[in-house]
Coordinates of N, CA and C and ligand atoms in Angstrom, one line a residue:
M300 N -6.2 0.4 17.5 CA -7.2 0.9 16.5 C -8.2 -0.3 16.2
I301 N -9.5 0.0 16.5 CA -10.5 -1.0 16.3 C -11.3 -0.6 15.1
I302 N -11.6 -1.5 14.1 CA -12.4 -1.2 13.0 C -13.8 -1.7 13.3
H303 N -14.7 -0.7 13.3 CA -16.1 -1.0 13.6 C -16.9 -1.2 12.3
S304 N -16.5 -0.4 11.3 CA -17.2 -0.5 10.0 C -16.3 -0.2 8.9
A305 N -16.5 -0.9 7.8 CA -15.6 -0.7 6.6 C -16.5 -0.8 5.4
K306 N -16.7 0.3 4.6 CA -17.6 0.3 3.5 C -16.9 0.8 2.2
Y307 N -17.3 0.2 1.1 CA -16.8 0.7 -0.2 C -17.4 2.1 -0.4
F308 N -16.5 3.1 -0.8 CA -17.0 4.5 -0.9 C -17.1 4.9 -2.4
N309 N -16.0 4.8 -3.1 CA -16.0 5.0 -4.5 C -14.7 4.6 -5.2
G310 N -14.8 4.5 -6.5 CA -13.6 4.2 -7.3 C -13.5 5.3 -8.4
C311 N -12.3 5.8 -8.5 CA -12.1 6.9 -9.5 C -10.9 6.7 -10.3
A312 N -10.9 7.3 -11.5 CA -9.8 7.1 -12.5 C -8.8 8.2 -12.5
S313 N -9.1 9.3 -11.7 CA -8.1 10.4 -11.6 C -8.2 11.1 -10.3
L314 N -7.2 11.9 -10.0 CA -7.2 12.6 -8.7 C -8.4 13.6 -8.6
D315 N -8.7 14.2 -9.7 CA -9.8 15.2 -9.5 C -11.2 14.6 -9.3
K316 N -11.3 13.2 -9.5 CA -12.5 12.5 -9.3 C -12.6 11.9 -7.9
C317 N -11.5 12.0 -7.1 CA -11.4 11.5 -5.8 C -12.4 12.2 -4.9
P318 N -12.9 11.6 -3.8 CA -13.8 12.2 -2.9 C -13.4 13.6 -2.4
K319 N -14.3 14.6 -2.5 CA -14.0 15.9 -2.0 C -14.2 15.8 -0.5
S320 N -13.2 15.5 0.3 CA -13.3 15.2 1.7 C -12.1 15.6 2.4
D321 N -12.2 16.0 3.7 CA -11.1 16.3 4.5 C -10.6 15.1 5.3
L322 N -11.3 14.0 5.2 CA -11.0 12.9 6.1 C -9.6 12.3 5.7
P323 N -8.8 12.0 6.8 CA -7.5 11.4 6.5 C -7.6 10.1 5.7
E324 N -6.5 9.9 4.9 CA -6.5 8.6 4.2 C -5.1 7.9 4.2
F325 N -5.2 6.6 4.1 CA -4.0 5.8 4.1 C -4.1 4.9 2.9
A326 N -3.1 5.0 2.0 CA -3.2 4.2 0.7 C -2.2 3.1 0.7
F327 N -2.4 2.1 -0.2 CA -1.6 1.0 -0.4 C -1.1 0.9 -1.8
I328 N 0.2 0.8 -2.0 CA 0.8 0.7 -3.3 C 1.8 -0.4 -3.4
G329 N 2.2 -0.7 -4.5 CA 3.3 -1.8 -4.7 C 3.1 -2.4 -6.0
R330 N 4.0 -3.3 -6.4 CA 3.9 -4.0 -7.7 C 2.6 -4.8 -7.8
S331 N 2.1 -5.0 -9.0 CA 0.9 -5.7 -9.2 C 1.0 -7.1 -8.6
N332 N 0.0 -7.6 -7.9 CA 0.0 -8.9 -7.4 C 0.7 -9.0 -6.0
V333 N 1.2 -7.9 -5.5 CA 2.0 -8.0 -4.2 C 1.1 -8.3 -3.0
G334 N -0.2 -8.0 -3.2 CA -1.2 -8.3 -2.2 C -1.9 -7.1 -1.5
K335 N -2.0 -6.0 -2.2 CA -2.6 -4.8 -1.7 C -4.0 -5.0 -1.3
S336 N -4.8 -5.5 -2.3 CA -6.3 -5.6 -2.0 C -6.5 -6.7 -1.0
S337 N -5.7 -7.8 -1.0 CA -5.9 -8.8 0.0 C -5.6 -8.2 1.4
L338 N -4.6 -7.4 1.5 CA -4.2 -6.8 2.8 C -5.3 -5.9 3.3
I339 N -6.0 -5.1 2.4 CA -7.1 -4.3 2.8 C -8.2 -5.2 3.4
N340 N -8.5 -6.3 2.7 CA -9.5 -7.2 3.2 C -9.2 -7.8 4.5
F341 N -7.9 -8.1 4.7 CA -7.4 -8.7 6.0 C -7.6 -7.6 7.1
L342 N -7.1 -6.4 6.8 CA -7.2 -5.4 7.9 C -8.6 -5.1 8.3
T343 N -9.5 -5.1 7.3 CA -11.0 -4.8 7.6 C -11.7 -6.1 8.0
Q344 N -11.1 -7.2 7.8 CA -11.7 -8.5 8.1 C -13.0 -8.7 7.3
N345 N -12.9 -8.3 6.0 CA -14.0 -8.5 5.1 C -13.4 -8.9 3.7
N346 N -13.5 -10.2 3.4 CA -12.9 -10.7 2.2 C -13.6 -10.2 0.9
K347 N -14.7 -9.6 1.1 CA -15.5 -9.2 -0.1 C -15.3 -7.7 -0.4
L348 N -14.5 -7.0 0.4 CA -14.5 -5.6 0.3 C -13.7 -5.2 -1.0
A349 N -12.4 -5.5 -1.0 CA -11.6 -5.2 -2.2 C -11.5 -6.4 -3.1
M350 N -11.5 -6.1 -4.4 CA -11.4 -7.3 -5.4 C -10.0 -7.7 -5.5
T351 N -9.8 -9.0 -5.3 CA -8.4 -9.6 -5.5 C -8.4 -10.6 -6.6
S352 N -7.2 -11.0 -7.1 CA -7.1 -11.9 -8.2 C -5.7 -12.6 -8.1
Q353 N -5.7 -13.8 -8.7 CA -4.4 -14.5 -8.8 C -3.6 -13.9 -9.9
N354 N -4.3 -13.2 -10.8 CA -3.6 -12.6 -12.0 C -3.3 -11.1 -11.7
P355 N -2.1 -10.6 -12.0 CA -1.8 -9.2 -11.7 C -2.6 -8.3 -12.6
G356 N -2.8 -7.1 -12.1 CA -3.5 -6.1 -12.9 C -5.0 -6.0 -12.6
K357 N -5.4 -6.5 -11.4 CA -6.8 -6.6 -11.1 C -7.4 -5.2 -10.8
T358 N -6.7 -4.5 -9.9 CA -7.2 -3.2 -9.4 C -6.8 -2.1 -10.5
I359 N -7.8 -1.4 -11.0 CA -7.5 -0.4 -12.1 C -8.0 1.0 -11.7
L360 N -8.6 1.1 -10.5 CA -9.0 2.4 -10.1 C -8.5 2.8 -8.8
I361 N -8.6 4.0 -8.4 CA -8.3 4.5 -7.0 C -9.5 4.2 -6.2
N362 N -9.5 3.2 -5.4 CA -10.7 2.8 -4.7 C -10.7 3.2 -3.2
H363 N -11.7 4.0 -2.8 CA -11.8 4.5 -1.4 C -12.7 3.6 -0.6
F364 N -12.2 3.2 0.6 CA -13.1 2.5 1.5 C -13.2 3.3 2.8
I365 N -14.4 3.6 3.3 CA -14.5 4.4 4.5 C -14.5 3.6 5.7
I366 N -13.7 3.9 6.7 CA -13.5 3.1 7.9 C -14.1 3.9 9.1
N367 N -14.9 3.3 9.9 CA -15.5 3.9 11.1 C -16.1 5.3 10.7
D368 N -16.5 5.5 9.5 CA -17.1 6.8 9.0 C -16.1 7.9 9.3
K369 N -14.8 7.6 9.5 CA -13.9 8.7 9.9 C -12.6 8.8 9.1
W370 N -12.2 7.8 8.4 CA -11.0 7.9 7.6 C -11.1 6.9 6.5
F371 N -10.2 7.0 5.5 CA -10.3 6.1 4.3 C -9.0 5.2 4.2
L372 N -9.3 4.0 3.8 CA -8.2 3.1 3.3 C -8.4 3.2 1.8
V373 N -7.2 3.3 1.1 CA -7.3 3.5 -0.4 C -6.5 2.4 -1.1
D374 N -7.2 1.7 -2.0 CA -6.5 0.6 -2.7 C -6.1 1.2 -4.1
L375 N -4.9 1.1 -4.4 CA -4.4 1.6 -5.7 C -4.0 0.5 -6.7
P376 N -4.0 0.8 -8.0 CA -3.6 -0.2 -8.9 C -2.1 -0.4 -8.7
G377 N -1.6 -1.6 -9.1 CA -0.2 -1.9 -8.9 C 0.7 -1.2 -10.0
Y378 N 1.9 -1.1 -9.7 CA 2.8 -0.6 -10.8 C 3.6 -1.7 -11.4
G379 N 4.1 -1.5 -12.6 CA 5.1 -2.4 -13.2 C 4.5 -3.6 -13.9
Y380 N 3.2 -3.6 -14.3 CA 2.6 -4.7 -14.9 C 2.7 -4.5 -16.4
A381 N 3.7 -5.0 -17.1 CA 4.0 -4.7 -18.5 C 3.0 -5.2 -19.4
K382 N 2.3 -6.3 -19.1 CA 1.4 -7.0 -20.1 C 0.2 -6.1 -20.5
R383 N 0.0 -5.0 -19.7 CA -1.1 -4.1 -20.0 C -0.9 -3.4 -21.3
G384 N 0.4 -3.3 -21.8 CA 0.7 -2.4 -22.9 C 1.2 -1.1 -22.5
K385 N 2.0 -0.5 -23.3 CA 2.7 0.8 -23.0 C 1.7 1.9 -22.6
A386 N 0.7 2.1 -23.5 CA -0.2 3.3 -23.3 C -0.9 3.2 -22.0
E387 N -1.4 2.0 -21.7 CA -2.2 1.7 -20.5 C -1.3 1.8 -19.2
M388 N -0.1 1.3 -19.4 CA 0.8 1.5 -18.2 C 1.1 2.9 -17.9
A389 N 1.3 3.7 -19.0 CA 1.6 5.1 -18.8 C 0.4 5.8 -18.2
R390 N -0.8 5.5 -18.6 CA -2.0 6.1 -18.1 C -2.1 5.8 -16.6
L391 N -1.9 4.5 -16.2 CA -2.0 4.1 -14.8 C -0.9 4.8 -13.9
K392 N 0.2 4.9 -14.5 CA 1.4 5.5 -13.8 C 1.0 6.9 -13.5
K393 N 0.5 7.6 -14.5 CA 0.2 9.1 -14.3 C -0.9 9.2 -13.2
M394 N -1.9 8.3 -13.3 CA -3.0 8.3 -12.3 C -2.5 8.1 -10.9
I395 N -1.6 7.1 -10.7 CA -1.1 6.8 -9.4 C -0.2 7.9 -8.9
Y396 N 0.7 8.4 -9.7 CA 1.7 9.4 -9.3 C 1.0 10.7 -9.0
S397 N 0.0 11.1 -9.8 CA -0.6 12.4 -9.5 C -1.5 12.3 -8.2
Y398 N -2.0 11.1 -8.0 CA -2.8 10.9 -6.7 C -1.8 11.1 -5.5
I399 N -0.7 10.4 -5.6 CA 0.3 10.4 -4.4 C 0.9 11.8 -4.2
E400 N 1.2 12.5 -5.3 CA 1.8 13.8 -5.2 C 0.8 14.9 -4.8
G401 N -0.5 14.7 -5.3 CA -1.4 15.8 -5.1 C -2.5 15.6 -4.1
R402 N -2.6 14.4 -3.5 CA -3.7 14.2 -2.5 C -3.3 14.8 -1.2
E403 N -3.9 15.9 -0.8 CA -3.5 16.6 0.4 C -3.9 15.8 1.7
T404 N -4.9 15.0 1.6 CA -5.4 14.2 2.8 C -4.7 12.9 2.9
L405 N -3.7 12.6 2.1 CA -2.9 11.3 2.2 C -2.0 11.4 3.4
Y406 N -2.3 10.8 4.5 CA -1.5 10.9 5.7 C -0.3 9.9 5.7
N407 N -0.5 8.8 5.1 CA 0.6 7.8 5.0 C 0.3 6.9 3.8
L408 N 1.4 6.6 3.1 CA 1.4 5.6 2.0 C 2.1 4.3 2.5
F409 N 1.4 3.2 2.4 CA 2.0 1.9 2.7 C 2.6 1.3 1.4
V410 N 3.9 1.1 1.3 CA 4.5 0.5 0.2 C 4.7 -1.0 0.4
L411 N 4.0 -1.8 -0.4 CA 4.1 -3.2 -0.1 C 5.2 -3.8 -1.0
I412 N 6.0 -4.7 -0.3 CA 7.1 -5.3 -0.9 C 7.0 -6.8 -0.7
D413 N 7.1 -7.6 -1.8 CA 7.1 -9.1 -1.6 C 8.3 -9.6 -0.9
S414 N 8.0 -10.2 0.3 CA 9.1 -10.7 1.1 C 9.8 -12.0 0.6
N415 N 9.3 -12.5 -0.5 CA 9.8 -13.8 -1.0 C 10.8 -13.7 -2.1
I416 N 11.1 -12.4 -2.5 CA 12.1 -12.2 -3.6 C 13.1 -11.2 -3.2
P417 N 14.3 -11.3 -3.8 CA 15.3 -10.3 -3.5 C 14.9 -8.9 -3.9
P418 N 15.6 -7.8 -3.5 CA 15.2 -6.5 -3.8 C 15.0 -6.3 -5.3
Q419 N 14.0 -5.6 -5.7 CA 13.7 -5.3 -7.1 C 13.9 -3.8 -7.4
K420 N 14.5 -3.6 -8.5 CA 14.9 -2.2 -8.9 C 13.6 -1.3 -8.9
I421 N 12.5 -1.9 -9.5 CA 11.3 -1.0 -9.6 C 10.8 -0.5 -8.2
D422 N 10.9 -1.4 -7.2 CA 10.5 -1.0 -5.9 C 11.4 0.1 -5.3
L423 N 12.7 -0.2 -5.5 CA 13.7 0.7 -4.9 C 13.6 2.1 -5.6
E424 N 13.4 2.1 -6.9 CA 13.2 3.4 -7.6 C 12.0 4.1 -7.2
F425 N 10.9 3.3 -6.9 CA 9.7 4.0 -6.5 C 9.9 4.6 -5.1
I426 N 10.6 3.9 -4.2 CA 10.8 4.5 -2.9 C 11.7 5.7 -3.0
Q427 N 12.7 5.7 -3.9 CA 13.5 6.8 -4.1 C 12.7 8.0 -4.5
W428 N 11.7 7.8 -5.4 CA 10.9 8.9 -5.9 C 10.0 9.4 -4.7
L429 N 9.6 8.6 -3.8 CA 8.8 9.1 -2.7 C 9.6 10.0 -1.8
G430 N 10.9 9.6 -1.6 CA 11.8 10.4 -0.8 C 12.0 11.8 -1.5
E431 N 12.2 11.8 -2.8 CA 12.5 13.0 -3.5 C 11.3 13.9 -3.4
H432 N 10.1 13.3 -3.3 CA 8.9 14.1 -3.3 C 8.3 14.3 -1.9
G433 N 9.0 13.9 -0.9 CA 8.6 14.1 0.5 C 7.3 13.5 0.9
V434 N 7.0 12.3 0.3 CA 5.8 11.6 0.6 C 6.0 10.8 1.9
P435 N 5.1 10.9 2.9 CA 5.2 10.1 4.1 C 4.8 8.7 3.8
F436 N 5.7 7.7 4.1 CA 5.4 6.3 3.8 C 6.0 5.4 4.8
S437 N 5.5 4.1 4.8 CA 6.0 3.0 5.6 C 6.0 1.8 4.6
I438 N 6.8 0.8 5.0 CA 6.9 -0.4 4.2 C 6.2 -1.6 4.8
I439 N 5.5 -2.4 4.0 CA 5.0 -3.6 4.5 C 5.5 -4.8 3.7
F440 N 6.3 -5.7 4.3 CA 6.7 -6.9 3.6 C 5.6 -7.9 3.6
T441 N 5.1 -8.3 2.4 CA 3.9 -9.1 2.3 C 4.2 -10.6 2.1
K442 N 3.2 -11.4 2.2 CA 3.2 -12.9 1.9 C 4.3 -13.6 2.7
T443 N 4.5 -13.2 4.0 CA 5.6 -13.8 4.8 C 5.3 -15.3 5.1
D444 N 4.2 -15.8 4.7 CA 3.9 -17.2 4.9 C 4.5 -18.2 3.9
K445 N 4.9 -17.6 2.7 CA 5.3 -18.5 1.6 C 6.7 -19.2 1.7
K446 N 7.6 -18.5 2.4 CA 8.9 -19.0 2.5 C 9.3 -19.1 3.9
S447 N 10.5 -19.8 4.2 CA 10.9 -19.9 5.6 C 11.3 -18.6 6.2
K448 N 11.2 -18.5 7.5 CA 11.5 -17.3 8.2 C 12.9 -16.8 7.8
S449 N 13.8 -17.7 7.7 CA 15.2 -17.2 7.4 C 15.3 -16.7 6.0
E450 N 14.6 -17.2 5.0 CA 14.7 -16.7 3.7 C 14.0 -15.3 3.6
V451 N 12.9 -15.2 4.3 CA 12.2 -13.9 4.4 C 13.1 -12.9 5.0
G452 N 13.7 -13.3 6.1 CA 14.6 -12.4 6.9 C 15.8 -11.9 6.0
K453 N 16.3 -12.9 5.2 CA 17.4 -12.5 4.3 C 17.0 -11.5 3.2
N454 N 15.8 -11.7 2.7 CA 15.3 -10.8 1.6 C 15.1 -9.4 2.2
I455 N 14.6 -9.3 3.4 CA 14.3 -8.0 4.1 C 15.6 -7.4 4.4
A456 N 16.6 -8.1 4.9 CA 17.9 -7.6 5.3 C 18.6 -7.0 4.0
K457 N 18.5 -7.7 2.9 CA 19.1 -7.2 1.6 C 18.4 -5.9 1.2
F458 N 17.1 -5.9 1.3 CA 16.3 -4.7 0.9 C 16.8 -3.5 1.7
N459 N 16.9 -3.7 3.0 CA 17.3 -2.6 3.9 C 18.7 -2.2 3.7
Q460 N 19.5 -3.2 3.3 CA 20.9 -2.8 3.1 C 21.0 -1.8 1.9
V461 N 20.2 -2.1 0.9 CA 20.2 -1.2 -0.3 C 19.6 0.2 0.1
L462 N 18.6 0.1 0.9 CA 18.0 1.4 1.4 C 19.0 2.3 2.1
T463 N 19.8 1.6 3.0 CA 20.7 2.4 3.8 C 21.8 3.1 2.9
E464 N 21.9 2.7 1.7 CA 22.8 3.5 0.8 C 22.3 4.9 0.5
T465 N 21.0 5.1 0.6 CA 20.5 6.4 0.3 C 19.7 7.0 1.5
W466 N 19.2 6.2 2.4 CA 18.4 6.7 3.5 C 19.3 6.7 4.8
E467 N 19.3 7.9 5.5 CA 20.0 7.9 6.7 C 19.3 7.1 7.8
E468 N 18.0 7.2 7.7 CA 17.1 6.4 8.7 C 16.2 5.6 7.9
L469 N 16.0 4.3 8.3 CA 15.1 3.4 7.6 C 13.6 3.8 7.9
P470 N 12.8 3.7 6.8 CA 11.4 4.0 7.1 C 10.8 2.9 8.0
Q471 N 9.7 3.3 8.6 CA 9.0 2.3 9.5 C 8.6 1.1 8.7
Q472 N 8.7 -0.1 9.3 CA 8.5 -1.3 8.5 C 7.6 -2.3 9.3
F473 N 6.8 -3.1 8.5 CA 5.9 -4.1 9.0 C 6.1 -5.4 8.2
M474 N 5.7 -6.5 8.8 CA 5.6 -7.7 8.0 C 4.2 -8.2 8.1
A475 N 3.6 -8.8 7.1 CA 2.2 -9.2 7.1 C 2.0 -10.4 6.2
S476 N 1.1 -11.2 6.7 CA 0.6 -12.3 5.8 C -1.0 -12.3 5.9
A477 N -1.6 -12.2 4.8 CA -3.1 -12.2 4.8 C -3.5 -13.6 4.9
V478 N -2.6 -14.6 4.6 CA -3.0 -16.0 4.7 C -2.9 -16.5 6.1
K479 N -1.8 -16.2 6.7 CA -1.6 -16.6 8.1 C -2.2 -15.6 9.1
K480 N -2.7 -14.5 8.6 CA -3.3 -13.5 9.4 C -2.4 -12.9 10.5
T481 N -1.2 -12.5 10.0 CA -0.3 -11.9 10.9 C 0.0 -10.4 10.5
G482 N 0.3 -9.6 11.4 CA 0.8 -8.2 11.1 C -0.4 -7.2 11.2
R483 N -1.6 -7.7 11.4 CA -2.7 -6.7 11.4 C -2.7 -5.7 12.5
D484 N -2.5 -6.1 13.8 CA -2.5 -5.2 14.9 C -1.5 -4.1 14.7
E485 N -0.3 -4.5 14.3 CA 0.8 -3.5 14.2 C 0.5 -2.5 13.2
I486 N -0.1 -2.9 12.0 CA -0.4 -1.9 11.0 C -1.5 -1.0 11.5
L487 N -2.6 -1.6 12.0 CA -3.7 -0.7 12.5 C -3.3 0.2 13.6
N488 N -2.4 -0.3 14.5 CA -1.9 0.6 15.6 C -1.1 1.8 15.0
H489 N -0.4 1.5 14.0 CA 0.4 2.6 13.3 C -0.5 3.6 12.8
I490 N -1.6 3.2 12.1 CA -2.6 4.1 11.6 C -3.2 4.9 12.8
G491 N -3.5 4.2 13.9 CA -4.1 4.9 15.0 C -3.2 5.9 15.6
D492 N -1.9 5.6 15.6 CA -0.9 6.5 16.2 C -0.8 7.8 15.3
I493 N -0.8 7.6 14.0 CA -0.7 8.7 13.1 C -2.0 9.6 13.3
L494 N -3.1 9.0 13.4 CA -4.3 9.8 13.5 C -4.3 10.5 14.8
K495 N -3.8 9.9 15.9 CA -3.8 10.6 17.2 C -2.8 11.8 17.1
A496 N -1.6 11.5 16.5 CA -0.6 12.5 16.5 C -1.0 13.7 15.6
T497 N -1.9 13.5 14.7 CA -2.2 14.7 13.8 C -3.6 15.3 14.2
K498 N -4.2 14.8 15.2 CA -5.5 15.4 15.6 C -5.3 16.9 16.0
S499 N -6.1 17.7 15.4 CA -5.9 19.2 15.8 C -6.9 19.6 16.8
Ligands
GTP246 P1 -3.3 -5.8 -8.3 O1 -4.6 -5.2 -7.9 O2 -3.4 -6.6 -9.5 O3 -2.2 -4.8 -8.4 O4 -2.8 -6.9 -7.2 P2 -2.8 -6.8 -5.6 O5 -1.5 -6.2 -5.1 O6 -4.1 -6.0 -5.1 O7 -2.9 -8.3 -5.2 P3 -4.1 -9.2 -4.6 O8 -4.5 -8.7 -3.3 O9 -5.2 -9.2 -5.7 O10 -3.4 -10.6 -4.5 C1 -2.7 -11.2 -5.5 C2 -2.5 -12.7 -5.2 O11 -1.7 -12.9 -4.1 C3 -3.8 -13.4 -4.9 O12 -3.8 -14.7 -5.5 C4 -3.8 -13.5 -3.4 O13 -4.6 -14.6 -2.9 C5 -2.3 -13.7 -3.1 N1 -2.0 -13.2 -1.7 C6 -2.3 -12.0 -1.2 N2 -1.8 -11.9 0.0 C7 -1.1 -13.0 0.3 C8 -0.4 -13.5 1.4 O14 -0.3 -12.9 2.5 N3 0.1 -14.8 1.3 C9 0.0 -15.5 0.2 N4 0.5 -16.7 0.2 N5 -0.7 -15.1 -0.9 C10 -1.3 -13.9 -0.8
MG247 MG1 -5.5 -5.0 -6.2

């Protein structure tokens, strides 16, 4: 999959405000600060496309970016950032969950997991919810540049061990570093494969 063009399309605060479009879309979700917006910039090779920040809670809208004028990459707000306050957290949660459940053109959701820490309950519960709702998803272990290969490997193995308790087959997985610029081809090829497989 080659990206020829990547443009900001729009940002919306609820599912009903999302673009009225039949174009396929691929969205990125995960805990605040896991690197969703950075990954979108890395995939599109445009560091100014999605807004990133050292502080969690940067992305607060459902942001659509149009790729090659044919499909969307979607940057979502992170989950689990408690400092926002209860009401704001609940509002964002509703926005994210209703988008994921209700967006008919969502071809695949990429769930980003920080490869530097052991399995987190919030991520495992979220993945469980996806399974219960039949959402097609893949996992991307992010920030693989921060720790040694063996530590990253251990965290991923532990994560998968927990997943195998509930999943017969593990979901498709990728590793990526927006800093070391690794994992891009694999993720883009996966998107390309899904687009090819679903072409009517
Ligand atoms: P929210 O929008 O707040 O939910 O966060 P996000 O998931 O979009 O994270 P964002 O892309 O804004 O990145 C958060 C921080 O992690 C920034 O300081 C990034 O520079 C850093 N970061 C992102 N990707 C990587 C990576 O691959 N390696 C390292 N070392 N840092 C990264
Ligand atoms: Mg973000």
